[in-house]
Coordinates of C-alpha atoms and ligand atoms in Angstrom, one line a residue:
M1 CA 0.0 -0.2 -0.1
N2 CA 1.6 3.4 -1.0
D3 CA 1.6 6.5 1.6
Q4 CA -1.0 8.1 -0.5
A5 CA -3.4 4.8 0.4
V6 CA -2.4 4.9 3.7
A7 CA -3.7 8.2 4.3
A8 CA -6.3 7.8 3.4
L9 CA -7.4 5.3 6.1
R10 CA -9.6 5.4 9.2
P11 CA -7.4 5.8 12.4
G12 CA -6.0 2.5 13.6
A13 CA -6.6 0.6 10.1
E14 CA -3.3 0.6 8.8
A15 CA -2.3 -1.6 11.7
H16 CA -4.8 -4.3 9.9
A17 CA -3.6 -3.6 6.2
H18 CA -1.4 -6.5 5.9
I19 CA -4.4 -8.6 6.1
G20 CA -6.4 -7.2 3.2
R21 CA -5.4 -8.5 -0.5
T22 CA -6.3 -7.3 -3.9
I23 CA -8.5 -10.2 -6.1
E24 CA -5.5 -10.4 -7.7
Q25 CA -3.7 -11.4 -4.7
I26 CA -6.1 -13.8 -3.4
R27 CA -5.8 -15.4 -6.9
S28 CA -2.2 -15.8 -6.9
E29 CA -2.2 -17.5 -3.5
L30 CA -5.1 -19.1 -3.5
G31 CA -5.7 -20.2 -7.3
V32 CA -8.4 -20.5 -9.5
A33 CA -8.3 -23.9 -10.9
P34 CA -11.6 -26.0 -9.8
V35 CA -12.4 -27.1 -6.1
P36 CA -12.6 -31.1 -5.8
V37 CA -16.1 -32.0 -4.3
D38 CA -14.7 -35.2 -2.7
A39 CA -14.1 -34.0 0.6
I40 CA -17.7 -33.5 0.8
R41 CA -19.0 -36.4 -0.9
D42 CA -17.1 -39.3 1.1
P43 CA -18.1 -40.5 4.3
A44 CA -14.5 -41.3 5.2
I45 CA -13.1 -37.7 5.1
Y46 CA -16.1 -36.8 7.4
A47 CA -14.3 -39.1 10.1
L48 CA -11.5 -37.4 9.5
E49 CA -12.8 -34.0 10.3
Q50 CA -14.4 -35.2 13.3
D51 CA -10.8 -36.1 15.1
K52 CA -8.3 -33.6 13.1
V53 CA -10.6 -30.7 12.8
F54 CA -13.5 -30.7 15.5
R55 CA -11.4 -31.9 18.1
R56 CA -8.4 -30.1 17.4
A57 CA -9.4 -26.4 16.6
W58 CA -11.5 -23.6 19.0
L59 CA -15.4 -23.6 18.6
K60 CA -17.4 -21.2 19.6
V61 CA -20.0 -22.6 21.9
A62 CA -21.9 -19.9 23.9
T63 CA -22.1 -16.1 25.0
D64 CA -21.0 -15.4 28.1
W65 CA -23.8 -12.9 28.4
E66 CA -26.1 -15.9 28.1
I67 CA -24.9 -16.9 31.7
P68 CA -24.2 -13.4 33.1
E69 CA -25.0 -14.6 37.1
K70 CA -22.9 -17.2 39.1
G71 CA -24.1 -20.8 38.7
D72 CA -25.8 -19.6 35.2
Y73 CA -25.0 -22.7 33.2
K74 CA -26.2 -24.0 29.7
V75 CA -25.9 -27.6 27.8
K76 CA -24.2 -28.0 24.0
E77 CA -24.4 -31.3 22.6
L78 CA -21.8 -31.6 20.0
P79 CA -22.3 -34.9 17.9
V80 CA -19.4 -34.1 15.9
A81 CA -17.4 -35.0 18.8
E82 CA -19.4 -37.3 20.4
T83 CA -20.0 -35.3 23.4
S84 CA -22.1 -33.3 25.7
L85 CA -20.5 -30.2 26.8
L86 CA -21.4 -27.9 29.9
I87 CA -21.0 -24.3 29.7
V88 CA -20.9 -22.8 33.2
R89 CA -20.2 -19.7 35.2
G90 CA -18.6 -20.4 38.3
K91 CA -18.9 -18.8 42.0
D92 CA -15.7 -17.2 41.3
R93 CA -17.3 -15.8 37.8
K94 CA -15.5 -17.8 35.8
V95 CA -16.6 -19.5 32.7
R96 CA -15.7 -22.8 32.4
A97 CA -16.4 -25.8 30.1
F98 CA -16.9 -29.6 31.5
H99 CA -17.7 -32.6 29.7
N100 CA -21.6 -33.2 30.6
V101 CA -20.5 -36.7 32.0
C102 CA -20.5 -37.9 35.3
T103 CA -17.6 -39.2 36.9
H104 CA -19.4 -42.0 38.7
R105 CA -20.2 -44.1 35.6
G106 CA -20.5 -41.6 33.0
N107 CA -24.6 -40.6 32.8
K108 CA -25.0 -37.0 31.8
V109 CA -25.1 -34.7 34.4
V110 CA -27.6 -32.2 33.0
P111 CA -30.1 -34.6 30.6
T112 CA -31.0 -33.0 27.2
T113 CA -33.1 -34.3 24.6
E114 CA -32.2 -31.2 22.3
F115 CA -29.0 -30.6 20.8
E116 CA -28.3 -28.1 23.5
T117 CA -30.8 -26.1 26.0
F118 CA -32.3 -22.7 25.0
G119 CA -31.7 -19.9 26.9
K120 CA -29.8 -20.7 30.7
A121 CA -30.6 -22.8 33.5
R122 CA -28.8 -21.7 37.0
A123 CA -27.7 -24.1 40.1
N124 CA -25.9 -23.5 43.2
V125 CA -24.4 -27.5 42.6
L126 CA -24.1 -29.6 39.4
S127 CA -26.3 -32.8 40.7
C128 CA -26.3 -35.7 38.3
R129 CA -30.2 -37.8 38.4
F130 CA -28.8 -41.3 38.3
H131 CA -27.1 -41.6 42.0
G132 CA -27.1 -38.0 43.1
W133 CA -23.6 -36.9 42.9
V134 CA -22.9 -33.4 43.6
F135 CA -20.6 -31.8 41.8
S136 CA -19.7 -27.6 42.5
T137 CA -20.2 -25.2 39.4
D138 CA -16.4 -24.7 39.0
G139 CA -15.9 -28.7 38.6
P140 CA -15.0 -30.8 41.9
L141 CA -17.0 -34.0 43.5
R142 CA -18.6 -32.2 46.5
S143 CA -20.8 -35.4 47.9
V144 CA -21.6 -38.9 47.2
P145 CA -24.4 -40.8 48.6
L146 CA -23.5 -43.1 50.8
E147 CA -19.7 -42.8 50.1
S148 CA -19.0 -45.3 52.9
G149 CA -20.3 -48.1 50.5
F150 CA -17.2 -47.2 47.9
G151 CA -14.5 -48.3 50.6
E152 CA -11.7 -46.1 49.3
L153 CA -12.8 -42.9 47.0
D154 CA -10.8 -40.4 46.2
K155 CA -13.0 -37.6 45.4
A156 CA -10.3 -35.0 44.7
C157 CA -9.5 -37.1 41.3
L158 CA -13.2 -37.2 40.5
G159 CA -14.3 -33.9 39.4
L160 CA -15.8 -33.1 36.4
R161 CA -13.9 -33.6 33.0
E162 CA -12.7 -29.7 32.1
V163 CA -12.5 -28.8 28.7
A164 CA -9.8 -25.8 27.6
C165 CA -12.3 -22.9 27.6
D166 CA -11.4 -19.2 26.7
T167 CA -13.7 -16.1 26.0
W168 CA -13.0 -13.6 22.9
E169 CA -15.2 -10.6 23.0
G170 CA -17.8 -12.5 24.9
F171 CA -17.9 -15.5 22.5
V172 CA -17.0 -18.8 24.4
F173 CA -14.8 -20.8 22.7
V174 CA -13.7 -24.7 23.5
N175 CA -11.0 -26.9 22.3
L176 CA -11.3 -30.8 22.6
A177 CA -8.0 -31.5 22.7
D178 CA -6.1 -32.8 25.7
R179 CA -3.5 -30.4 24.7
P180 CA -4.6 -27.7 22.4
E181 CA -1.6 -26.6 19.9
Q182 CA -2.5 -22.8 20.4
T183 CA -4.2 -20.4 23.0
L184 CA -7.9 -18.9 21.8
E185 CA -5.8 -15.8 21.0
E186 CA -3.0 -17.7 19.4
Y187 CA -5.2 -19.2 17.0
L188 CA -7.7 -16.2 16.5
G189 CA -4.2 -14.4 15.9
D190 CA -4.6 -11.3 13.3
F191 CA -8.0 -12.0 12.8
G192 CA -9.0 -11.3 16.8
R193 CA -7.2 -8.1 16.8
L194 CA -9.0 -7.1 13.1
F195 CA -12.2 -8.1 14.6
G196 CA -11.6 -7.4 18.1
G197 CA -13.1 -4.1 19.9
F198 CA -16.5 -4.0 18.5
P199 CA -19.7 -3.6 20.7
Y200 CA -20.6 -7.2 20.7
H201 CA -21.9 -7.0 24.7
E202 CA -24.4 -4.1 23.5
A203 CA -26.5 -6.8 21.0
T204 CA -27.9 -8.6 23.8
T205 CA -31.3 -9.1 22.3
A206 CA -30.9 -12.4 20.3
F207 CA -33.2 -14.0 17.9
R208 CA -32.6 -17.5 16.5
Y209 CA -33.1 -19.6 13.8
S210 CA -32.1 -23.0 13.5
T211 CA -32.8 -26.4 11.5
V212 CA -31.6 -29.8 10.6
L213 CA -30.5 -30.1 7.1
N214 CA -29.8 -33.2 5.0
C215 CA -26.4 -31.9 3.6
N216 CA -22.9 -32.4 4.8
W217 CA -22.1 -29.2 6.9
K218 CA -19.4 -27.7 4.4
V219 CA -22.7 -27.1 1.9
A220 CA -24.0 -25.1 4.5
L221 CA -21.2 -23.3 5.6
Y222 CA -20.0 -22.6 1.8
A223 CA -23.9 -21.7 0.8
F224 CA -22.7 -18.5 3.7
S225 CA -19.9 -17.8 2.7
E226 CA -20.5 -15.9 -0.5
G227 CA -22.6 -13.4 -1.8
Y228 CA -22.6 -14.3 -5.1
H229 CA -25.9 -16.1 -4.9
V230 CA -27.6 -12.9 -3.7
P231 CA -29.1 -11.1 -6.8
T232 CA -30.7 -14.3 -7.8
I233 CA -31.7 -16.5 -5.2
H234 CA -33.0 -13.4 -2.7
A235 CA -34.3 -11.7 -5.5
G236 CA -37.8 -11.9 -3.7
S237 CA -36.7 -11.4 -0.1
L238 CA -34.0 -8.7 -0.7
P239 CA -34.7 -6.6 -4.0
G240 CA -32.6 -3.8 -3.2
F241 CA -29.6 -6.1 -3.2
T242 CA -28.7 -5.9 -6.7
G243 CA -25.3 -4.6 -7.7
I244 CA -23.5 -5.4 -4.6
E245 CA -19.6 -5.4 -4.9
H246 CA -17.6 -8.1 -3.1
S247 CA -14.2 -6.4 -1.8
D248 CA -11.4 -6.1 0.6
F249 CA -10.7 -9.4 0.9
K250 CA -8.7 -10.4 4.0
L251 CA -6.9 -14.0 4.4
A252 CA -5.6 -14.5 8.4
G253 CA -4.3 -17.8 9.0
P254 CA -6.9 -20.2 8.9
H255 CA -9.5 -17.9 9.0
A256 CA -10.7 -15.3 5.9
S257 CA -13.3 -12.4 5.3
S258 CA -14.5 -9.8 2.8
T259 CA -16.7 -7.0 3.0
I260 CA -20.1 -6.2 1.3
Y261 CA -20.6 -2.6 -0.1
G262 CA -23.3 -1.2 -2.5
A263 CA -26.9 -1.1 -3.2
G264 CA -28.9 -1.0 0.4
M265 CA -31.7 -2.5 2.0
E266 CA -33.4 1.1 1.8
A267 CA -34.3 -0.1 -1.5
A268 CA -37.2 -2.3 0.3
A269 CA -39.6 0.2 0.7
S270 CA -40.9 -1.2 4.0
T271 CA -37.6 -1.4 5.2
A272 CA -36.9 1.8 4.8
Q273 CA -40.0 2.5 6.7
F274 CA -38.3 0.6 10.1
A275 CA -35.1 1.8 9.0
G276 CA -36.7 5.6 9.6
V277 CA -38.1 3.8 13.2
L278 CA -34.4 2.5 14.1
H279 CA -32.5 5.6 12.6
A280 CA -34.2 8.3 14.6
D281 CA -31.6 8.7 17.0
R282 CA -28.0 8.7 17.1
E283 CA -28.0 6.1 19.6
H284 CA -30.0 3.4 17.6
G285 CA -28.5 4.5 14.2
P286 CA -26.5 3.4 11.4
R287 CA -22.8 3.7 13.9
P288 CA -19.9 3.2 11.3
E289 CA -17.6 4.3 13.7
L290 CA -18.4 1.8 15.8
V291 CA -17.3 -1.3 12.8
P292 CA -13.0 -1.7 14.0
P293 CA -10.9 0.6 12.0
G294 CA -9.5 -2.4 9.7
I295 CA -13.1 -3.0 8.5
N296 CA -14.4 -0.5 5.7
P297 CA -11.0 1.0 6.5
T298 CA -11.5 4.0 3.9
G299 CA -15.0 4.8 5.5
R300 CA -17.1 4.1 2.4
T301 CA -20.6 5.1 2.8
D302 CA -22.2 2.3 1.3
F303 CA -20.6 0.0 3.4
Q304 CA -23.5 -3.1 4.3
F305 CA -21.6 -5.5 6.1
E306 CA -18.2 -7.9 6.7
L307 CA -18.7 -11.3 6.6
P308 CA -15.8 -12.9 8.5
N309 CA -15.2 -16.7 8.4
I310 CA -13.7 -18.3 11.8
F311 CA -12.4 -21.3 11.1
P312 CA -14.1 -24.3 11.2
N313 CA -17.7 -23.3 11.3
F314 CA -18.8 -19.8 12.7
L315 CA -19.4 -16.7 10.6
I316 CA -19.8 -13.3 12.1
H317 CA -21.8 -10.4 9.6
L318 CA -21.2 -7.1 10.9
A319 CA -23.6 -4.6 10.1
A320 CA -23.5 -2.1 13.1
G321 CA -26.7 -0.8 11.4
C322 CA -25.2 0.5 8.2
G323 CA -27.0 -1.1 5.6
Y324 CA -29.4 -3.4 8.2
P325 CA -31.2 -1.2 9.9
G326 CA -30.8 -1.3 13.5
M327 CA -29.0 -4.9 13.4
A328 CA -25.6 -4.7 15.2
Y329 CA -24.5 -8.1 13.9
F330 CA -25.9 -11.7 12.8
T331 CA -23.6 -15.1 13.2
H332 CA -24.5 -17.9 11.5
Q333 CA -22.8 -21.6 12.5
F334 CA -23.0 -25.1 11.3
W335 CA -22.3 -28.3 13.3
P336 CA -22.2 -31.6 11.8
L337 CA -24.4 -34.0 13.2
D338 CA -23.2 -36.9 10.7
H339 CA -22.0 -36.5 7.2
G340 CA -24.9 -35.9 6.1
R341 CA -26.8 -33.9 8.3
T342 CA -26.0 -30.5 9.7
L343 CA -27.4 -28.3 12.3
W344 CA -27.4 -24.8 11.1
E345 CA -28.4 -21.7 13.6
G346 CA -28.8 -18.0 12.2
I347 CA -29.0 -15.6 15.2
N348 CA -29.8 -11.9 15.0
Y349 CA -28.2 -9.3 17.5
F350 CA -29.7 -6.4 18.3
R351 CA -29.0 -3.6 20.6
P352 CA -32.6 -3.8 23.5
A353 CA -35.6 -2.4 21.9
R354 CA -36.5 1.2 23.9
N355 CA -40.3 1.0 22.5
A356 CA -43.0 -1.0 20.6
A357 CA -41.7 0.9 17.7
E358 CA -38.3 -0.3 17.7
R359 CA -39.2 -4.0 18.7
A360 CA -41.7 -4.3 15.4
A361 CA -38.7 -2.7 13.4
Q362 CA -36.3 -5.4 14.9
L363 CA -39.2 -8.1 14.5
H364 CA -39.4 -7.1 10.9
V365 CA -35.9 -7.5 10.2
N366 CA -35.9 -10.6 11.8
A367 CA -39.0 -11.7 9.1
L368 CA -36.8 -10.6 6.1
H369 CA -33.8 -12.9 7.5
R370 CA -35.8 -15.9 8.1
N371 CA -37.0 -15.5 4.3
A372 CA -33.7 -15.1 3.3
W373 CA -32.2 -18.0 5.1
L374 CA -35.3 -20.1 4.0
E375 CA -34.0 -19.6 0.3
D376 CA -30.8 -20.1 1.4
T377 CA -30.7 -23.6 3.4
G378 CA -33.3 -24.3 0.1
T379 CA -30.8 -24.6 -1.9
M380 CA -28.2 -27.1 0.7
E381 CA -30.3 -29.9 0.4
D382 CA -30.4 -30.5 -3.7
T383 CA -26.4 -29.2 -3.6
F384 CA -25.6 -32.0 -1.4
T385 CA -27.5 -34.8 -3.7
G386 CA -26.3 -33.1 -6.8
I387 CA -22.6 -33.6 -5.4
R388 CA -23.0 -37.1 -4.3
S389 CA -24.6 -37.8 -7.6
G390 CA -21.1 -37.8 -8.5
A391 CA -22.2 -35.9 -11.5
I392 CA -19.8 -33.1 -10.7
G393 CA -16.3 -33.9 -9.4
A394 CA -15.7 -30.1 -8.8
M395 CA -16.6 -26.7 -7.7
H396 CA -15.8 -23.9 -10.1
L397 CA -15.6 -20.8 -8.2
M398 CA -15.7 -17.1 -9.0
D399 CA -13.9 -14.4 -7.0
Q400 CA -16.8 -13.6 -4.8
E401 CA -16.5 -17.2 -3.8
F402 CA -12.8 -17.0 -2.7
M403 CA -13.5 -18.1 1.1
I404 CA -14.9 -21.4 -0.1
R405 CA -11.7 -22.0 -1.9
H406 CA -9.9 -20.5 1.5
A407 CA -11.7 -23.2 3.8
A408 CA -11.4 -26.1 1.5
R409 CA -7.7 -25.5 1.5
T410 CA -7.8 -24.8 4.8
L411 CA -9.5 -28.0 5.7
D412 CA -7.1 -30.3 3.1
S413 CA -4.4 -28.8 5.5
Y414 CA -6.1 -29.9 8.8
L415 CA -6.5 -33.6 7.1
G416 CA -2.9 -33.3 6.3
K417 CA -3.4 -33.5 2.7
Ligands
FES1 FE1 -23.9 -40.0 38.0 FE2 -24.4 -42.3 38.9 S1 -24.0 -41.9 36.6 S2 -24.4 -40.8 40.1

């Protein structure tokens, strides 16, 4: 980047300039060849991904504002790692993760029938319902019914089995390796610094959609990793999204991102009406200055949102009310259930509404996203069926689909290919 270009950047943006790539650089680094679909089609690859990706990478499993008080906890089922996790805020206020497995005989300490508990629960202690062993919220085994009947029982060694857990900007991540190769900070690296400092914690009103899709998890991930599809598949739900520009390409280790600029939601009349409600004052209006300086580094006014992909399965779309009225950000996550089934979840995060009009506006944006996400998810099972048919051997990717190319390459490298 020349001096003139650097001078035009928002304050602080230059510190992140090394992550940015031109499309020519992207092509040079990642190539332009078709990407084979074997990794999607082959069940044997999925078995490798379980061990070499999902038991090795840091995985986002919660937000710390979901469990704000001492004793708050939630359960996260992880079929991809064949375990269930308890995410708990202990009495010392620290958030920890444990295998949701009783050290007596392996029963779930907190039983679940769903893939995860919605919202939270609260307890002073965690008690296994099978025989009543009781654990502290920070893990140690506290009491055992009829303890004398065990002869000798070293309770100090029988606490809940802890999993490496850390937070970044309020997102709770776990790493299932016995000894993670990197700390979370190291794992996120430049990406953590680039996307840090955004007021994620202000957007505590969350609306979640989810469904189980009969497709490989990468089909779902890839469908949400590009904007090339927007003018066609979303022609009905997002008619204002024409002429978008996909640029500011970024690569940072296993993670990648780019920015959507261009035509805005204001083209949709009903959305503009609600945008007027939410943009009526400074606090709830667009706050482009809150977007970290490395994002939209030149301060373009047609900034729509940024779509970072935190490897392997977590997308955060930063909007800060720009383009998306009142929206702070939204996330997608893709949890493999087996080779051909995926739990997808999309969550919209807003600043809390202060009156009925703002609430209505949020619900309108929610409905808009529901419709768009139905269109997105409606492609995935067909794509997977098509790939499994063997009719195509590779994906032919254009520039706007570079994050697919990057994710496929990163997966190959995790699998040792
Ligand atoms: Fe939990 Fe027996 S399995 S108390």
